[in-house]
Short mmCIF file of C-alpha atoms and ligand atoms in Angstrom, two decimals:
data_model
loop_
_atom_site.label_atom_id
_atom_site.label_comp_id
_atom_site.label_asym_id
_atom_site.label_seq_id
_atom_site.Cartn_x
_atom_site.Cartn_y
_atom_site.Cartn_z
CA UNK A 1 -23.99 68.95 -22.83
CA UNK A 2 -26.02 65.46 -23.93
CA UNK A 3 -23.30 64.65 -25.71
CA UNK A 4 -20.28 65.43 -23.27
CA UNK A 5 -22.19 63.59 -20.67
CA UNK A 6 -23.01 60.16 -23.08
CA UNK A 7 -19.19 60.95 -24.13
CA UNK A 8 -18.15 60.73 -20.96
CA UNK A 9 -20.17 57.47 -19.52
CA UNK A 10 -19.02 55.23 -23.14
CA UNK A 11 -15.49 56.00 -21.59
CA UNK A 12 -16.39 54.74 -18.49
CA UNK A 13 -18.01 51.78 -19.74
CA UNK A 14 -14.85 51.30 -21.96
CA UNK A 15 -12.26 51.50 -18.74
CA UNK A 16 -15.08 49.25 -16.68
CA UNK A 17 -14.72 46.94 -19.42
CA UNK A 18 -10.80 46.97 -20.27
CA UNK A 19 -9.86 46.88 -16.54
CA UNK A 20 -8.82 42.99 -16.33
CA UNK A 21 -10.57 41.15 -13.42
CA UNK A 22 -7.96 39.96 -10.30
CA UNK A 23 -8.86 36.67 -9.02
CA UNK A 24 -7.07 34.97 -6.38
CA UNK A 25 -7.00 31.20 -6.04
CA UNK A 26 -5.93 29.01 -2.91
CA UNK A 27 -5.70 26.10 -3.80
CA UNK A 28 -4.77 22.73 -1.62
CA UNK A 29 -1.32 22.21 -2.92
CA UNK A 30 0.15 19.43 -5.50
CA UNK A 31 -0.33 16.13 -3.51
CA UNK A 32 -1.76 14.41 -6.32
CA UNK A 33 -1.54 14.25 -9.76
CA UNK A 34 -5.29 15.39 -10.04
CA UNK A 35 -4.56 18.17 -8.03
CA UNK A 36 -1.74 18.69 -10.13
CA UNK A 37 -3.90 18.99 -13.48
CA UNK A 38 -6.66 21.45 -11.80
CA UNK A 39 -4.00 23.77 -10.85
CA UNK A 40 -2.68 23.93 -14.38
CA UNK A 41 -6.30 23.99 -16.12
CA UNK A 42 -6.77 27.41 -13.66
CA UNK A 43 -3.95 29.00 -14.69
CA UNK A 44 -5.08 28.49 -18.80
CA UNK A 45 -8.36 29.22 -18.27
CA UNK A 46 -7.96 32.33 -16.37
CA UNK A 47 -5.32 33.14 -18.96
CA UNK A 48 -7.60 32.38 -21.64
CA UNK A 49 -10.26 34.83 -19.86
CA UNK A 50 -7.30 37.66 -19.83
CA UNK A 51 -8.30 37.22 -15.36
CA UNK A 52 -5.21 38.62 -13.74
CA UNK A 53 -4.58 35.58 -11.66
CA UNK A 54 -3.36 35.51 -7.94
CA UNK A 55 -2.15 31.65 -7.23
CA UNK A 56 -1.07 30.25 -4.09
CA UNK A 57 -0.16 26.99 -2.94
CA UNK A 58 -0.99 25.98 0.36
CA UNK A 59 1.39 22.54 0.94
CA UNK A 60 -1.60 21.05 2.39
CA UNK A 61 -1.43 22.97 5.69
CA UNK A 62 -4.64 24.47 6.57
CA UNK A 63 -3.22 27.42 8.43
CA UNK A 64 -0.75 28.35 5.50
CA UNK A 65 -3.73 28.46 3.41
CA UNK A 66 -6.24 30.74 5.71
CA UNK A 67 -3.10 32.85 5.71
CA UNK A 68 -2.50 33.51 2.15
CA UNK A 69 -6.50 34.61 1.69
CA UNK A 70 -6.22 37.03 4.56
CA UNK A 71 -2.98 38.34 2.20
CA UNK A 72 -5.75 38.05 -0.52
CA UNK A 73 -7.67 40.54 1.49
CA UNK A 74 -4.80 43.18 1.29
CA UNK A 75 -4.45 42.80 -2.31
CA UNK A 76 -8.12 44.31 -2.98
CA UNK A 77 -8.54 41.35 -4.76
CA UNK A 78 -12.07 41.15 -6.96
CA UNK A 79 -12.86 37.90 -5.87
CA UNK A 80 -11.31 34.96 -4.09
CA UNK A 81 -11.53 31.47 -4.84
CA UNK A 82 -10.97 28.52 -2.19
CA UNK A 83 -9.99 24.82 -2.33
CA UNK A 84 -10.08 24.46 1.21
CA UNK A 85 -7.51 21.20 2.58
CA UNK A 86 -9.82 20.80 5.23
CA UNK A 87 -13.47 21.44 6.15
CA UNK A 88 -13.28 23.04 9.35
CA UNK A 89 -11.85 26.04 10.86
CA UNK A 90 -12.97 28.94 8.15
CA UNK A 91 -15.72 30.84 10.02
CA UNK A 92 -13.11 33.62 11.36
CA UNK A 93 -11.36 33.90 7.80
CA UNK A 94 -14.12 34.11 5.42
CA UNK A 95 -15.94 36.87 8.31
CA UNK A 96 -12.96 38.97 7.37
CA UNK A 97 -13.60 38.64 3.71
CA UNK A 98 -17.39 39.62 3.72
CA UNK A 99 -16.29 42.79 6.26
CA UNK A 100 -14.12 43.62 3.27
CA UNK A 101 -16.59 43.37 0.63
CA UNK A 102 -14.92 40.74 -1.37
CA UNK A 103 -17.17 37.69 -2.74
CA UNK A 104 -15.62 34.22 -2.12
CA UNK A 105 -16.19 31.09 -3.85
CA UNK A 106 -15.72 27.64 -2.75
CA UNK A 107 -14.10 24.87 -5.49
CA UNK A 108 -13.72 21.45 -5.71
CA UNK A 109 -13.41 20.57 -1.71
CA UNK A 110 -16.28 21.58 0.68
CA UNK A 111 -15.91 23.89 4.28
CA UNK A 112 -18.79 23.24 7.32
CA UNK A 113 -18.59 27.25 7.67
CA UNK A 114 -22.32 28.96 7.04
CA UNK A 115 -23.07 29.13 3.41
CA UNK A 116 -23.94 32.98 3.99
CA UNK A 117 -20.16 33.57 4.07
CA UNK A 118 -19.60 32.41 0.50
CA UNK A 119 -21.50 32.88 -2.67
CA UNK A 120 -21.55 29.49 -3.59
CA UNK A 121 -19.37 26.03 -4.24
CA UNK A 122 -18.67 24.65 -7.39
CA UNK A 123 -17.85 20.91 -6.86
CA UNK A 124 -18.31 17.31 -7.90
CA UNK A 125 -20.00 15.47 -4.95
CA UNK A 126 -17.74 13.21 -2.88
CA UNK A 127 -20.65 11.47 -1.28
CA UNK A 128 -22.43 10.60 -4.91
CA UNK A 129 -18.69 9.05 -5.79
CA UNK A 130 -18.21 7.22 -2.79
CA UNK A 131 -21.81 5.24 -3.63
CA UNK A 132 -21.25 4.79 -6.88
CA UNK A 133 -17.50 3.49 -5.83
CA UNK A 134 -20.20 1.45 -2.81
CA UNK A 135 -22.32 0.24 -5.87
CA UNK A 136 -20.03 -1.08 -8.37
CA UNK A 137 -18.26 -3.18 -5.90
CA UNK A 138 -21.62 -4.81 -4.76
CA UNK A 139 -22.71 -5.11 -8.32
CA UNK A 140 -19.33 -7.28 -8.77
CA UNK A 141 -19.02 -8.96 -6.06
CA UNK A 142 -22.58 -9.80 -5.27
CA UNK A 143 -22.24 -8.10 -1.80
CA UNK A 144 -19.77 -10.15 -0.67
CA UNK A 145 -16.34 -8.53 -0.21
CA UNK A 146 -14.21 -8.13 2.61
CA UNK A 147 -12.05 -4.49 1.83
CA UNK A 148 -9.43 -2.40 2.91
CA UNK A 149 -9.63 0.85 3.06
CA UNK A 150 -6.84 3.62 1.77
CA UNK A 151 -8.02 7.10 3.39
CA UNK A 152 -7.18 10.56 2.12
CA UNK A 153 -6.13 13.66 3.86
CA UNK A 154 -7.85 13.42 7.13
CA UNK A 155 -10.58 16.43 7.61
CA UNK A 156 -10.94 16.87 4.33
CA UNK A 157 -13.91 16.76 2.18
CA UNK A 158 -13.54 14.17 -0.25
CA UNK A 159 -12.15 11.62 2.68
CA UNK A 160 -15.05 12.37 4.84
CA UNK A 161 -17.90 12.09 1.87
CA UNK A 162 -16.29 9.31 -0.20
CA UNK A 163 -16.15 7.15 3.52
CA UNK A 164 -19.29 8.24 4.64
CA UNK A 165 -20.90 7.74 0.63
CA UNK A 166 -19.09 3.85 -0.07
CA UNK A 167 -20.42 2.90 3.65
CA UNK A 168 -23.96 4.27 3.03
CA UNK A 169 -23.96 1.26 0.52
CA UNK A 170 -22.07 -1.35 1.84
CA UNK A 171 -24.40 -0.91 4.88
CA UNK A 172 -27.02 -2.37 2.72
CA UNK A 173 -25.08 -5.98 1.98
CA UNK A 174 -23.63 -7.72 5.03
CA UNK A 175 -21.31 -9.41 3.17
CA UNK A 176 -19.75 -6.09 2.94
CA UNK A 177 -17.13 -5.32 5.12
CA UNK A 178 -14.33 -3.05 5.86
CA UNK A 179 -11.50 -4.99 7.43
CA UNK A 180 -8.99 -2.39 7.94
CA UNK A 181 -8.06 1.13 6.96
CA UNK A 182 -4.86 3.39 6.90
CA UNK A 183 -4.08 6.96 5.61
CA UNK A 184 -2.15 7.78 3.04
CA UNK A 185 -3.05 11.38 2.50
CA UNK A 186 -3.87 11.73 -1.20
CA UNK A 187 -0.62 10.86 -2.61
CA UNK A 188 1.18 7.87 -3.77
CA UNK A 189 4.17 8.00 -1.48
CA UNK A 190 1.03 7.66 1.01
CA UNK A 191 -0.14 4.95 -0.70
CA UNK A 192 2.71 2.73 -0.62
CA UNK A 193 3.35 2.96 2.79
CA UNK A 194 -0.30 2.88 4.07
CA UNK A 195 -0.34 -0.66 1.77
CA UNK A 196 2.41 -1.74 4.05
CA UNK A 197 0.80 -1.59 6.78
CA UNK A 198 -2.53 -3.14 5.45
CA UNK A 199 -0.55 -6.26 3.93
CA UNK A 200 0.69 -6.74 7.65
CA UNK A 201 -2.64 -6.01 9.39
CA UNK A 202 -4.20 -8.49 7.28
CA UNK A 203 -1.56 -11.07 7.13
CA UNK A 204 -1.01 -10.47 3.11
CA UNK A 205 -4.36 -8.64 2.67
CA UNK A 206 -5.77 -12.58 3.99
CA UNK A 207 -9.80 -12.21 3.33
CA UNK A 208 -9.37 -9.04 1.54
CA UNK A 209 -11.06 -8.87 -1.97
CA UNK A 210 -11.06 -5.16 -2.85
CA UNK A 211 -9.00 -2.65 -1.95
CA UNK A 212 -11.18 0.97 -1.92
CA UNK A 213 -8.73 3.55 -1.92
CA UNK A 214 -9.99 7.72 -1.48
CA UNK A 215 -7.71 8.45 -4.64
CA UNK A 216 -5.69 7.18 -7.77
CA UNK A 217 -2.23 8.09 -6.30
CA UNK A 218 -2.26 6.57 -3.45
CA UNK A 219 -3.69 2.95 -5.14
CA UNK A 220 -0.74 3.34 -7.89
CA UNK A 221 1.63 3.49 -4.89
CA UNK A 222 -0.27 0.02 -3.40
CA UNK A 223 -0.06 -1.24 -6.02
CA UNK A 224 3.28 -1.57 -6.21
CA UNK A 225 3.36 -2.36 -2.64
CA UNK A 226 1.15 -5.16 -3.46
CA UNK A 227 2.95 -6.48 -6.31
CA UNK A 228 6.72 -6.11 -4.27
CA UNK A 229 4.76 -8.72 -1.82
CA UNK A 230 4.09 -11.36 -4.53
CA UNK A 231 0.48 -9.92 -4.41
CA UNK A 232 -1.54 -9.79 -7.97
CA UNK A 233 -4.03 -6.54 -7.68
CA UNK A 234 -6.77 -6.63 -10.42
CA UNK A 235 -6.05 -10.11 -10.88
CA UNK A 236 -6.62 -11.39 -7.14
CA UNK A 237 -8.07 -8.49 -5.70
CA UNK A 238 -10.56 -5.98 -6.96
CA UNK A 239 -9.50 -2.30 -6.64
CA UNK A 240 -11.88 1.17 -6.40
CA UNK A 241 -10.34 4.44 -6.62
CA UNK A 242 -11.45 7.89 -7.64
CA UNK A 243 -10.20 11.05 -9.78
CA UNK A 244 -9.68 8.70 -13.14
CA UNK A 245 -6.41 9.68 -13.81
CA UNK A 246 -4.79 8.44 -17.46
CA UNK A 247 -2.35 6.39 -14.94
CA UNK A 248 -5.33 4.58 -13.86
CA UNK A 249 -6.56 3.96 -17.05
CA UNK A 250 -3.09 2.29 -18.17
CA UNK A 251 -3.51 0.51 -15.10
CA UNK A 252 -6.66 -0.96 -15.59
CA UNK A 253 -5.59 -1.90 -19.56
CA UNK A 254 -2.57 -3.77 -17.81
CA UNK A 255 -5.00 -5.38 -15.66
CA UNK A 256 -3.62 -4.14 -12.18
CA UNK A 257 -6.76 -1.91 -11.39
CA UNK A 258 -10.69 -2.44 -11.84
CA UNK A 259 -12.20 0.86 -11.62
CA UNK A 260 -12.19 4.79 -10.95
CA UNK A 261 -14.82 7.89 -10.45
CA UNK A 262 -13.45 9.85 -13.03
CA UNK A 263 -13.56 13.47 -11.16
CA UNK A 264 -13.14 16.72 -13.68
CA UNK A 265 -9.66 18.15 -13.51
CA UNK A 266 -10.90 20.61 -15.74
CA UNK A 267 -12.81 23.07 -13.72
CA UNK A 268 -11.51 26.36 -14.79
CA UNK A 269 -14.49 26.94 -16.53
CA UNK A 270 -17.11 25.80 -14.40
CA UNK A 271 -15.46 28.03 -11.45
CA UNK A 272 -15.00 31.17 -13.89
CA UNK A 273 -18.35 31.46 -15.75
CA UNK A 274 -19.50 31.59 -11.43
CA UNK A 275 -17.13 33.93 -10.67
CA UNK A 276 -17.43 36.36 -13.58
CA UNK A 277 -20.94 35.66 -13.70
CA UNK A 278 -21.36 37.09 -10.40
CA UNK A 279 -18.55 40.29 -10.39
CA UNK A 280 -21.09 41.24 -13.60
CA UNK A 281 -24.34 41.47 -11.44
CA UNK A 282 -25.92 37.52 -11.77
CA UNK A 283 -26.74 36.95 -8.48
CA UNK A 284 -28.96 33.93 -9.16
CA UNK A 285 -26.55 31.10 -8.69
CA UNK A 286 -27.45 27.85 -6.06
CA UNK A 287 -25.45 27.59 -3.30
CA UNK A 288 -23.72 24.29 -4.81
CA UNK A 289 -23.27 24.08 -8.65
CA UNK A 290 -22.43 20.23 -8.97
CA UNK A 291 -19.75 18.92 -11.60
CA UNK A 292 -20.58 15.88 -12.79
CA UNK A 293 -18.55 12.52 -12.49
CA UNK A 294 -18.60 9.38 -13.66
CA UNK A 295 -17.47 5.91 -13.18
CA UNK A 296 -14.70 4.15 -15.42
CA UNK A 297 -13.85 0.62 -15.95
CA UNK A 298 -11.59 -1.59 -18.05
CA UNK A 299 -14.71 -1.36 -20.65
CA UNK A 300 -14.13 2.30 -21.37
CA UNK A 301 -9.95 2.87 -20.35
CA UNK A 302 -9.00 2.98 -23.80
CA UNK A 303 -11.46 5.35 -25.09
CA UNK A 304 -10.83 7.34 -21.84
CA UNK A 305 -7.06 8.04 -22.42
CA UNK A 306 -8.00 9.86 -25.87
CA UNK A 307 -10.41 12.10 -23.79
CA UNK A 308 -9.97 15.66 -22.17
CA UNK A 309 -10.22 15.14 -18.06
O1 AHR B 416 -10.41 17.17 -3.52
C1 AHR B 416 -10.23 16.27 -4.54
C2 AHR B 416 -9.22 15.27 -4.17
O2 AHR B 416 -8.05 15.88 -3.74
C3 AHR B 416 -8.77 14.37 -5.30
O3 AHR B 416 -9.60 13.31 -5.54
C4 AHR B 416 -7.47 13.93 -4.78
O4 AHR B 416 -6.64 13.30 -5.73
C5 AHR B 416 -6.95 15.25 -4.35
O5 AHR B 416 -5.83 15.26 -3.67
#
């Protein structure tokens, strides 16, 4: 009887264990070429983990995205994973996932919902970039800069904390100042436009010393916008971005851009040692589990091109 019974639990065990995990990801959607890269370094990881993935692609619309978890809900999905496009507005969606039992996890991009209705975040933090984006510029400019601002998606995370982060320091030099700013939602399209209307705001970016822009896209897109006006960025004006991008890196070694936050594409494995952690009983994890970054300059661009994101 022992031995039917100890028999019978190993094949349990055995179908516990072969039973592949499903996952569902929403992710933001593909407005930047960072975005672009996390998306893809999901898909291999999870395939690398044998995690039946369930992928959808929100087109940056907030609404489309709470959608597509509640169809993540019908699916009986394990666990669902969030890059939410905009901070607010998730209370009533992720309620519906704890009623149904299904453990969420917030990546890369941050929601103001109560942290009891997710297990935890795993993220770089937008506010540490935006000060070390705040620093480097006072460092080089001995606190005297007068800069333009190109602003990402507006409501979302990193556009809130990299603002809020690069003012925290600038707020300590008056010399600093932020002349004028204009959205160009994360991608370089975005960019290029938003430059236009800084160059005529300013007068041909007049005063302007740095231009501080919420992402690489969109300053590869003013860039050109700069240069199309007879304007020399990185040789005339000093230029901050984040996500450190191998564009950005060519950039710099042409000497059109200064410096980027280099923020980790790769986060497939970060978010799925949480994830599977957790569906295998850890229940120990903080509420944030911070990905490093770390900022890049002409110095390093070289080196930086030969590295994994
Ligand atoms: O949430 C991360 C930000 O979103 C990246 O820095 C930006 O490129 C993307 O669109």
């Amino acid at each position: 009887m022992l031995r039917i019974i100890s028999a019978a639990l190993g094949l349990l065990a055995f179908t516990a264990e072969a039973r592949a995990e499903t996952i569902a990801f929403a992710q933001v959607g593909s407005e930047s070429d960072w975005r672009t890269a996390f998306t893809a370094d999901m898909k291999a990881e999870a395939a690398k983990r044998g995690i039946n993935l369930v992928f959808a692609d929100a087109d940056n619309d907030a609404g489309r995205e709470r959608e597509a978890v509640r169809g993540f809900i019908a699916r009986h999905v394990d666990a669902i994973v969030i890059a939410p496009v905009v901070v607010d507005g998730w209370t009533d969606t992720l309620k519906a996932v704890k009623a149904a039992g299904i453990p969420v996890f917030i990546a890369d991009r941050a929601v103001d919902a109560d942290p009891s209705l997710y297990v935890a975040r795993i993220a770089a933090s937008s506010a540490l970039e935006g000060r070390l984006a705040g620093a480097w510029l006072a460092q080089a400019t001995a606190g005297e800069c007068g800069v333009v601002e190109l602003q990402g998606t507006t409501g979302s995370e990193p556009a809130i904390q990299r603002h809020q982060g690069f003012l925290a320091i600038a707020a300590l030099f008056p010399g600093m100042r932020v002349l004028h700013s204009a959205n160009g939602n994360f991608t370089t399209e975005g960019g290029r436009s938003a430059m236009v209307e800084l160059i005529k705001e300013t007068n041909g970016l007049r005063g302007v010393c740095a231009v501080w822009s919420h992402n690489d896209n969109m300053l590869l897109g003013a860039i050109q916008t700069m240069q199309d006006a007879g304007l020399h960025p990185g040789r005339d004006l000093l230029t901050v971005s984040f996500d450190g991008l191998p564009s950005i890196y060519h950039a710099m070694l042409d000497g059109t851009a200064t410096m980027s936050v280099q923020v980790k594409t790769r986060l497939g494995p970060y978010i799925f040692d949480v994830v599977q952690g957790y569906l295998s009983g850890r229940r120990n994890y903080p509420k944030w589990v911070v990905v490093p970054s770390a900022l890049h300059t002409k110095a390093d661009a070289a080196s930086m091109l030969g590295k994994a994101h």
